[in-house]
Amino acid sequence: MVRLFFVETLYEKEIYLTDKLKKYLKENKPKTIALFAAIQFIKLEKLKKEIENLDIIIKTTKAKRTGVEMQILGCDNYHDSFKEPIIEDCDMILYVGDGLFHPKALLLSQIKNKKIKSVVLFDPISNEIKELTKKDIENQIKKTKANIRKFLNSDKIGILVTIKPGQQYFEAAKTLKEKIEKQNKKSYIFIDNTLDLRNLENYPFIECWVNTACPRIGTDDITTINQPMINMREAFDPIKALEDLEN
Amino acid sequence: MFNLELNKVIEEIKKQKPKQVLIQLPDGLKQKANIIVDTIEEKTSAKTFILFGSCYGACDPPYGLDVIKIDLMIQWGHNRFHKETW
């Protein structure tokens, strides 16, 4: 068995409340902030203290798959991905880091809420502030709804399984296959290491796909492929998933 | 700009004494792969190799490394994660 060792690769400079971020907070006047960060930017003691000095309450929580409090991963993208519901209980969601993959999980996790709160991105390297809004995932929500409907109406389902240990759900895939076949439908399980979605077109007999690997394949990659695909979670309870989205 | 923590890595290799090490780097750090390999091989006796492809996260170490007898894989830019149970 191969042993694993992780290097967090922390950002070396101290992260503080820049004038730009201070101005932004003063303009938007949040009373409470739900604070998240990518692991490289997790050392936020100074920034937290400086924000609290503006009479703003900072709330943090631990997301299910992460190693530490406040960290956010791309796959913690469901409403029940967090220990405490701080996203619902805050005026502003603030993410410290670069890139869009991780903070987008904070938007996707609100998909079943009536109001999807924007996520404010603060990049300590460039001192840039951006906002991710509902608009940034609207296409994904639309596609997800359409794909779940397609799944419900499909008779031949393809289930994708990766053999990468961190994302492998072979047993769940087999359980899902049984569940699907109890409804007099056919399903096939496809196995690979990296799931290269260009291969989907080789199986034109499949009417809808289910992804069991990284959940972001079923939320993000679906907008760039022609074939309908949903995540395993939705496939186990498609009616409930559809109800949540149509709230 | 980001701390590669090579001292910690060397210390860990000396402690674990792997014969063969594989390093996995996110795209932004792949350009440092040679520096990391050179440093590890200079300071330890572990033969060190570079994973060519993806490094999407802590969930992404490849399968089958035991076939080529990799004893230790070191991944930068991520920390231990908790796989969801189904």
GROMACS .gro file of C-alpha atoms in nm:
model
  333
    1MET     CA    1   0.000   0.000   0.000
    2VAL     CA    2   0.133   0.338  -0.099
    3ARG     CA    3   0.155   0.586   0.187
    4LEU     CA    4   0.039   0.942   0.133
    5PHE     CA    5   0.189   1.265   0.260
    6PHE     CA    6   0.036   1.607   0.201
    7VAL     CA    7   0.212   1.945   0.186
    8GLU     CA    8  -0.038   2.227   0.242
    9THR     CA    9   0.177   2.476   0.047
   10LEU     CA   10   0.076   2.778   0.253
   11TYR     CA   11   0.079   3.131   0.114
   12GLU     CA   12   0.389   3.286   0.267
   13LYS     CA   13   0.273   3.644   0.322
   14GLU     CA   14   0.051   3.755   0.606
   15ILE     CA   15  -0.311   3.804   0.505
   16TYR     CA   16  -0.462   4.126   0.638
   17LEU     CA   17  -0.755   4.360   0.586
   18THR     CA   18  -0.649   4.568   0.286
   19ASP     CA   19  -0.793   4.917   0.235
   20LYS     CA   20  -0.986   4.783  -0.062
   21LEU     CA   21  -1.152   4.505   0.136
   22LYS     CA   22  -1.220   4.742   0.426
   23LYS     CA   23  -1.392   4.985   0.189
   24TYR     CA   24  -1.595   4.701   0.039
   25LEU     CA   25  -1.710   4.584   0.383
   26LYS     CA   26  -1.799   4.938   0.490
   27GLU     CA   27  -2.005   4.988   0.177
   28ASN     CA   28  -2.191   4.658   0.207
   29LYS     CA   29  -2.229   4.668   0.588
   30PRO     CA   30  -2.257   4.299   0.674
   31LYS     CA   31  -2.329   4.225   1.040
   32THR     CA   32  -2.218   3.865   1.012
   33ILE     CA   33  -1.975   3.700   0.772
   34ALA     CA   34  -1.942   3.331   0.695
   35LEU     CA   35  -1.571   3.294   0.631
   36PHE     CA   36  -1.412   3.027   0.412
   37ALA     CA   37  -1.068   2.979   0.257
   38ALA     CA   38  -0.867   2.753   0.033
   39ILE     CA   39  -0.612   2.554   0.234
   40GLN     CA   40  -0.321   2.772   0.112
   41PHE     CA   41  -0.484   3.077   0.271
   42ILE     CA   42  -0.610   2.920   0.592
   43LYS     CA   43  -0.393   3.133   0.825
   44LEU     CA   44  -0.641   3.416   0.872
   45GLU     CA   45  -0.597   3.517   1.237
   46LYS     CA   46  -0.494   3.874   1.153
   47LEU     CA   47  -0.766   3.927   0.892
   48LYS     CA   48  -1.031   3.784   1.124
   49LYS     CA   49  -0.930   4.012   1.408
   50GLU     CA   50  -0.926   4.318   1.183
   51ILE     CA   51  -1.271   4.239   1.044
   52GLU     CA   52  -1.406   4.182   1.396
   53ASN     CA   53  -1.271   4.525   1.490
   54LEU     CA   54  -1.526   4.666   1.243
   55ASP     CA   55  -1.800   4.519   1.465
   56ILE     CA   56  -1.866   4.234   1.225
   57ILE     CA   57  -1.926   3.887   1.366
   58ILE     CA   58  -1.730   3.612   1.189
   59LYS     CA   59  -1.877   3.266   1.171
   60THR     CA   60  -1.679   2.960   1.068
   61THR     CA   61  -1.763   2.594   1.031
   62LYS     CA   62  -1.610   2.271   0.916
   63ALA     CA   63  -1.712   2.132   0.581
   64LYS     CA   64  -1.753   1.754   0.575
   65ARG     CA   65  -1.467   1.649   0.353
   66THR     CA   66  -1.211   1.906   0.461
   67GLY     CA   67  -0.927   1.857   0.704
   68VAL     CA   68  -0.973   2.178   0.904
   69GLU     CA   69  -1.232   2.437   1.006
   70MET     CA   70  -1.299   2.720   0.758
   71GLN     CA   71  -1.149   2.529   0.465
   72ILE     CA   72  -1.365   2.474   0.157
   73LEU     CA   73  -1.322   2.205  -0.108
   74GLY     CA   74  -1.488   2.184  -0.447
   75CYS     CA   75  -1.680   1.871  -0.346
   76ASP     CA   76  -1.844   2.021  -0.038
   77ASN     CA   77  -2.115   2.155  -0.266
   78TYR     CA   78  -2.436   2.034  -0.102
   79HIS     CA   79  -2.656   2.206   0.157
   80ASP     CA   80  -2.565   1.939   0.413
   81SER     CA   81  -2.191   1.964   0.348
   82PHE     CA   82  -2.135   2.185   0.653
   83LYS     CA   83  -2.134   2.117   1.024
   84GLU     CA   84  -2.325   2.437   1.104
   85PRO     CA   85  -2.561   2.627   0.870
   86ILE     CA   86  -2.352   2.945   0.870
   87ILE     CA   87  -2.424   3.013   0.503
   88GLU     CA   88  -2.793   3.055   0.583
   89ASP     CA   89  -2.720   3.245   0.906
   90CYS     CA   90  -2.495   3.520   0.769
   91ASP     CA   91  -2.526   3.847   0.574
   92MET     CA   92  -2.218   3.782   0.364
   93ILE     CA   93  -2.018   3.482   0.247
   94LEU     CA   94  -1.650   3.570   0.219
   95TYR     CA   95  -1.400   3.340   0.052
   96VAL     CA   96  -1.025   3.401   0.077
   97GLY     CA   97  -0.819   3.252  -0.201
   98ASP     CA   98  -0.764   3.254  -0.573
   99GLY     CA   99  -0.956   3.065  -0.842
  100LEU     CA  100  -1.327   2.995  -0.878
  101PHE     CA  101  -1.356   2.617  -0.833
  102HIS     CA  102  -1.368   2.617  -0.453
  103PRO     CA  103  -1.592   2.922  -0.394
  104LYS     CA  104  -1.837   2.797  -0.655
  105ALA     CA  105  -1.910   2.508  -0.416
  106LEU     CA  106  -2.045   2.771  -0.174
  107LEU     CA  107  -2.295   2.882  -0.439
  108LEU     CA  108  -2.389   2.529  -0.544
  109SER     CA  109  -2.452   2.433  -0.181
  110GLN     CA  110  -2.741   2.683  -0.178
  111ILE     CA  111  -2.908   2.543  -0.487
  112LYS     CA  112  -3.224   2.437  -0.299
  113ASN     CA  113  -3.257   2.768  -0.111
  114LYS     CA  114  -3.512   3.022  -0.227
  115LYS     CA  115  -3.248   3.292  -0.226
  116ILE     CA  116  -2.894   3.212  -0.338
  117LYS     CA  117  -2.650   3.445  -0.163
  118SER     CA  118  -2.356   3.582  -0.357
  119VAL     CA  119  -2.005   3.477  -0.259
  120VAL     CA  120  -1.749   3.754  -0.217
  121LEU     CA  121  -1.403   3.650  -0.331
  122PHE     CA  122  -1.100   3.818  -0.179
  123ASP     CA  123  -0.772   3.726  -0.346
  124PRO     CA  124  -0.486   3.823  -0.112
  125ILE     CA  125  -0.228   3.790  -0.392
  126SER     CA  126  -0.385   4.045  -0.627
  127ASN     CA  127  -0.597   4.229  -0.364
  128GLU     CA  128  -0.890   4.182  -0.604
  129ILE     CA  129  -1.249   4.153  -0.485
  130LYS     CA  130  -1.506   3.979  -0.702
  131GLU     CA  131  -1.858   3.850  -0.654
  132LEU     CA  132  -1.991   3.515  -0.763
  133THR     CA  133  -2.368   3.535  -0.801
  134LYS     CA  134  -2.664   3.311  -0.881
  135LYS     CA  135  -2.613   3.409  -1.245
  136ASP     CA  136  -2.282   3.218  -1.246
  137ILE     CA  137  -2.461   2.887  -1.181
  138GLU     CA  138  -2.796   2.950  -1.352
  139ASN     CA  139  -2.697   2.746  -1.656
  140GLN     CA  140  -2.588   2.458  -1.432
  141ILE     CA  141  -2.917   2.461  -1.239
  142LYS     CA  142  -3.116   2.458  -1.561
  143LYS     CA  143  -2.911   2.173  -1.704
  144THR     CA  144  -2.931   1.973  -1.379
  145LYS     CA  145  -3.312   1.995  -1.377
  146ALA     CA  146  -3.334   1.889  -1.742
  147ASN     CA  147  -3.091   1.602  -1.685
  148ILE     CA  148  -3.282   1.466  -1.383
  149ARG     CA  149  -3.601   1.467  -1.592
  150LYS     CA  150  -3.413   1.288  -1.868
  151PHE     CA  151  -3.283   1.032  -1.615
  152LEU     CA  152  -3.638   0.960  -1.498
  153ASN     CA  153  -3.746   0.900  -1.857
  154SER     CA  154  -3.447   0.691  -1.968
  155ASP     CA  155  -3.448   0.315  -2.004
  156LYS     CA  156  -3.075   0.266  -2.055
  157ILE     CA  157  -2.853   0.423  -1.792
  158GLY     CA  158  -2.472   0.430  -1.789
  159ILE     CA  159  -2.300   0.452  -1.450
  160LEU     CA  160  -1.944   0.589  -1.443
  161VAL     CA  161  -1.697   0.466  -1.181
  162THR     CA  162  -1.337   0.578  -1.131
  163ILE     CA  163  -1.078   0.348  -0.975
  164LYS     CA  164  -0.901   0.642  -0.807
  165PRO     CA  165  -0.929   0.540  -0.440
  166GLY     CA  166  -1.037   0.887  -0.322
  167GLN     CA  167  -1.335   0.898  -0.557
  168GLN     CA  168  -1.417   0.531  -0.604
  169TYR     CA  169  -1.778   0.432  -0.532
  170PHE     CA  170  -1.796   0.093  -0.704
  171GLU     CA  171  -2.019  -0.063  -0.437
  172ALA     CA  172  -2.261   0.230  -0.445
  173ALA     CA  173  -2.268   0.202  -0.825
  174LYS     CA  174  -2.368  -0.164  -0.801
  175THR     CA  175  -2.641  -0.079  -0.550
  176LEU     CA  176  -2.767   0.192  -0.782
  177LYS     CA  177  -2.766  -0.048  -1.077
  178GLU     CA  178  -2.986  -0.289  -0.879
  179LYS     CA  179  -3.221  -0.007  -0.783
  180ILE     CA  180  -3.253   0.106  -1.145
  181GLU     CA  181  -3.310  -0.245  -1.273
  182LYS     CA  182  -3.588  -0.305  -1.020
  183GLN     CA  183  -3.778  -0.045  -1.223
  184ASN     CA  184  -3.747  -0.256  -1.537
  185LYS     CA  185  -3.473  -0.040  -1.685
  186LYS     CA  186  -3.125  -0.145  -1.796
  187SER     CA  187  -2.805  -0.004  -1.657
  188TYR     CA  188  -2.439  -0.060  -1.733
  189ILE     CA  189  -2.137   0.022  -1.519
  190PHE     CA  190  -1.834   0.176  -1.693
  191ILE     CA  191  -1.495   0.180  -1.517
  192ASP     CA  192  -1.186   0.392  -1.582
  193ASN     CA  193  -0.908   0.577  -1.402
  194THR     CA  194  -0.956   0.939  -1.513
  195LEU     CA  195  -1.305   0.985  -1.655
  196ASP     CA  196  -1.246   1.143  -1.995
  197LEU     CA  197  -1.596   1.250  -2.097
  198ARG     CA  198  -1.502   1.254  -2.465
  199ASN     CA  199  -1.550   0.876  -2.446
  200LEU     CA  200  -1.923   0.915  -2.378
  201GLU     CA  201  -1.994   0.944  -2.748
  202ASN     CA  202  -1.872   0.588  -2.803
  203TYR     CA  203  -2.179   0.454  -2.625
  204PRO     CA  204  -2.476   0.599  -2.812
  205PHE     CA  205  -2.709   0.336  -2.662
  206ILE     CA  206  -2.690   0.508  -2.323
  207GLU     CA  207  -2.974   0.756  -2.277
  208CYS     CA  208  -2.854   0.913  -1.952
  209TRP     CA  209  -2.533   0.890  -1.748
  210VAL     CA  210  -2.474   0.881  -1.374
  211ASN     CA  211  -2.143   1.005  -1.237
  212THR     CA  212  -2.023   0.845  -0.913
  213ALA     CA  213  -1.681   1.019  -0.900
  214CYS     CA  214  -1.615   1.386  -0.812
  215PRO     CA  215  -1.958   1.550  -0.772
  216ARG     CA  216  -1.841   1.854  -0.965
  217ILE     CA  217  -1.843   1.642  -1.281
  218GLY     CA  218  -2.222   1.627  -1.245
  219THR     CA  219  -2.257   1.999  -1.171
  220ASP     CA  220  -1.992   2.170  -1.385
  221ASP     CA  221  -1.885   1.938  -1.667
  222ILE     CA  222  -2.249   1.880  -1.765
  223THR     CA  223  -2.252   2.224  -1.926
  224THR     CA  224  -1.977   2.127  -2.171
  225ILE     CA  225  -2.099   1.783  -2.281
  226ASN     CA  226  -2.388   1.690  -2.509
  227GLN     CA  227  -2.501   1.383  -2.318
  228PRO     CA  228  -2.729   1.415  -2.013
  229MET     CA  229  -2.556   1.325  -1.686
  230ILE     CA  230  -2.648   1.348  -1.319
  231ASN     CA  231  -2.462   1.275  -0.997
  232MET     CA  232  -2.508   0.956  -0.795
  233ARG     CA  233  -2.674   1.149  -0.513
  234GLU     CA  234  -2.951   1.271  -0.743
  235ALA     CA  235  -2.978   0.928  -0.908
  236PHE     CA  236  -3.059   0.759  -0.576
  237ASP     CA  237  -3.350   0.998  -0.516
  238PRO     CA  238  -3.429   1.184  -0.838
  239ILE     CA  239  -3.779   1.293  -0.737
  240LYS     CA  240  -3.655   1.459  -0.419
  241ALA     CA  241  -3.365   1.621  -0.608
  242LEU     CA  242  -3.606   1.765  -0.863
  243GLU     CA  243  -3.840   1.892  -0.590
  244ASP     CA  244  -3.549   2.065  -0.418
  245LEU     CA  245  -3.453   2.241  -0.740
  246GLU     CA  246  -3.806   2.349  -0.822
  247ASN     CA  247  -3.863   2.509  -0.486
  248MET     CA  248   0.512   3.281  -0.298
  249PHE     CA  249   0.391   2.947  -0.166
  250ASN     CA  250   0.590   2.748   0.086
  251LEU     CA  251   0.694   2.411  -0.059
  252GLU     CA  252   0.808   2.302   0.290
  253LEU     CA  253   1.095   2.100   0.149
  254ASN     CA  254   1.256   2.068   0.493
  255LYS     CA  255   0.941   1.900   0.625
  256VAL     CA  256   0.932   1.676   0.318
  257ILE     CA  257   1.295   1.569   0.360
  258GLU     CA  258   1.236   1.504   0.730
  259GLU     CA  259   0.933   1.285   0.648
  260ILE     CA  260   1.128   1.089   0.385
  261LYS     CA  261   1.414   1.032   0.630
  262LYS     CA  262   1.161   0.911   0.888
  263GLN     CA  263   0.965   0.682   0.653
  264LYS     CA  264   1.267   0.565   0.451
  265PRO     CA  265   1.082   0.494   0.124
  266LYS     CA  266   1.288   0.352  -0.162
  267GLN     CA  267   1.072   0.513  -0.427
  268VAL     CA  268   0.882   0.840  -0.397
  269LEU     CA  269   0.627   0.989  -0.636
  270ILE     CA  270   0.549   1.359  -0.625
  271GLN     CA  271   0.214   1.499  -0.737
  272LEU     CA  272   0.183   1.872  -0.801
  273PRO     CA  273  -0.105   2.102  -0.897
  274ASP     CA  274  -0.056   2.262  -1.240
  275GLY     CA  275   0.071   2.591  -1.094
  276LEU     CA  276   0.353   2.412  -0.915
  277LYS     CA  277   0.449   2.161  -1.185
  278GLN     CA  278   0.725   2.395  -1.304
  279LYS     CA  279   0.898   2.339  -0.967
  280ALA     CA  280   0.902   1.959  -1.009
  281ASN     CA  281   1.270   1.946  -1.105
  282ILE     CA  282   1.373   2.153  -0.802
  283ILE     CA  283   1.176   1.924  -0.572
  284VAL     CA  284   1.317   1.603  -0.724
  285ASP     CA  285   1.673   1.740  -0.722
  286THR     CA  286   1.641   1.843  -0.358
  287ILE     CA  287   1.494   1.512  -0.243
  288GLU     CA  288   1.753   1.308  -0.432
  289GLU     CA  289   2.036   1.524  -0.306
  290LYS     CA  290   1.931   1.499   0.057
  291THR     CA  291   1.792   1.146   0.076
  292SER     CA  292   1.851   0.814  -0.097
  293ALA     CA  293   1.492   0.790  -0.225
  294LYS     CA  294   1.449   0.762  -0.600
  295THR     CA  295   1.195   1.028  -0.688
  296PHE     CA  296   0.949   1.043  -0.975
  297ILE     CA  297   0.696   1.295  -1.103
  298LEU     CA  298   0.330   1.222  -1.167
  299PHE     CA  299   0.269   1.347  -1.519
  300GLY     CA  300  -0.103   1.427  -1.511
  301SER     CA  301  -0.384   1.555  -1.294
  302CYS     CA  302  -0.375   1.671  -0.935
  303TYR     CA  303  -0.736   1.770  -0.874
  304GLY     CA  304  -0.720   1.727  -0.500
  305ALA     CA  305  -0.654   1.500  -0.206
  306CYS     CA  306  -0.908   1.269  -0.371
  307ASP     CA  307  -0.691   1.228  -0.679
  308PRO     CA  308  -0.391   1.002  -0.606
  309PRO     CA  309  -0.389   0.744  -0.885
  310TYR     CA  310  -0.460   0.377  -0.846
  311GLY     CA  311  -0.198   0.108  -0.903
  312LEU     CA  312   0.118   0.275  -0.773
  313ASP     CA  313   0.202  -0.040  -0.578
  314VAL     CA  314   0.253  -0.221  -0.910
  315ILE     CA  315   0.564  -0.013  -0.975
  316LYS     CA  316   0.652  -0.022  -0.603
  317ILE     CA  317   0.603   0.341  -0.508
  318ASP     CA  318   0.636   0.350  -0.128
  319LEU     CA  319   0.539   0.709  -0.063
  320MET     CA  320   0.343   0.964  -0.259
  321ILE     CA  321   0.374   1.330  -0.170
  322GLN     CA  322   0.107   1.570  -0.286
  323TRP     CA  323   0.140   1.946  -0.270
  324GLY     CA  324  -0.138   2.201  -0.237
  325HIS     CA  325  -0.386   1.985  -0.049
  326ASN     CA  326  -0.444   1.831   0.291
  327ARG     CA  327  -0.602   1.515   0.414
  328PHE     CA  328  -0.971   1.489   0.324
  329HIS     CA  329  -1.258   1.275   0.443
  330LYS     CA  330  -1.417   1.061   0.180
  331GLU     CA  331  -1.794   1.047   0.191
  332THR     CA  332  -1.941   0.709   0.274
  333TRP     CA  333  -2.219   0.559   0.063
   0.00000   0.00000   0.00000
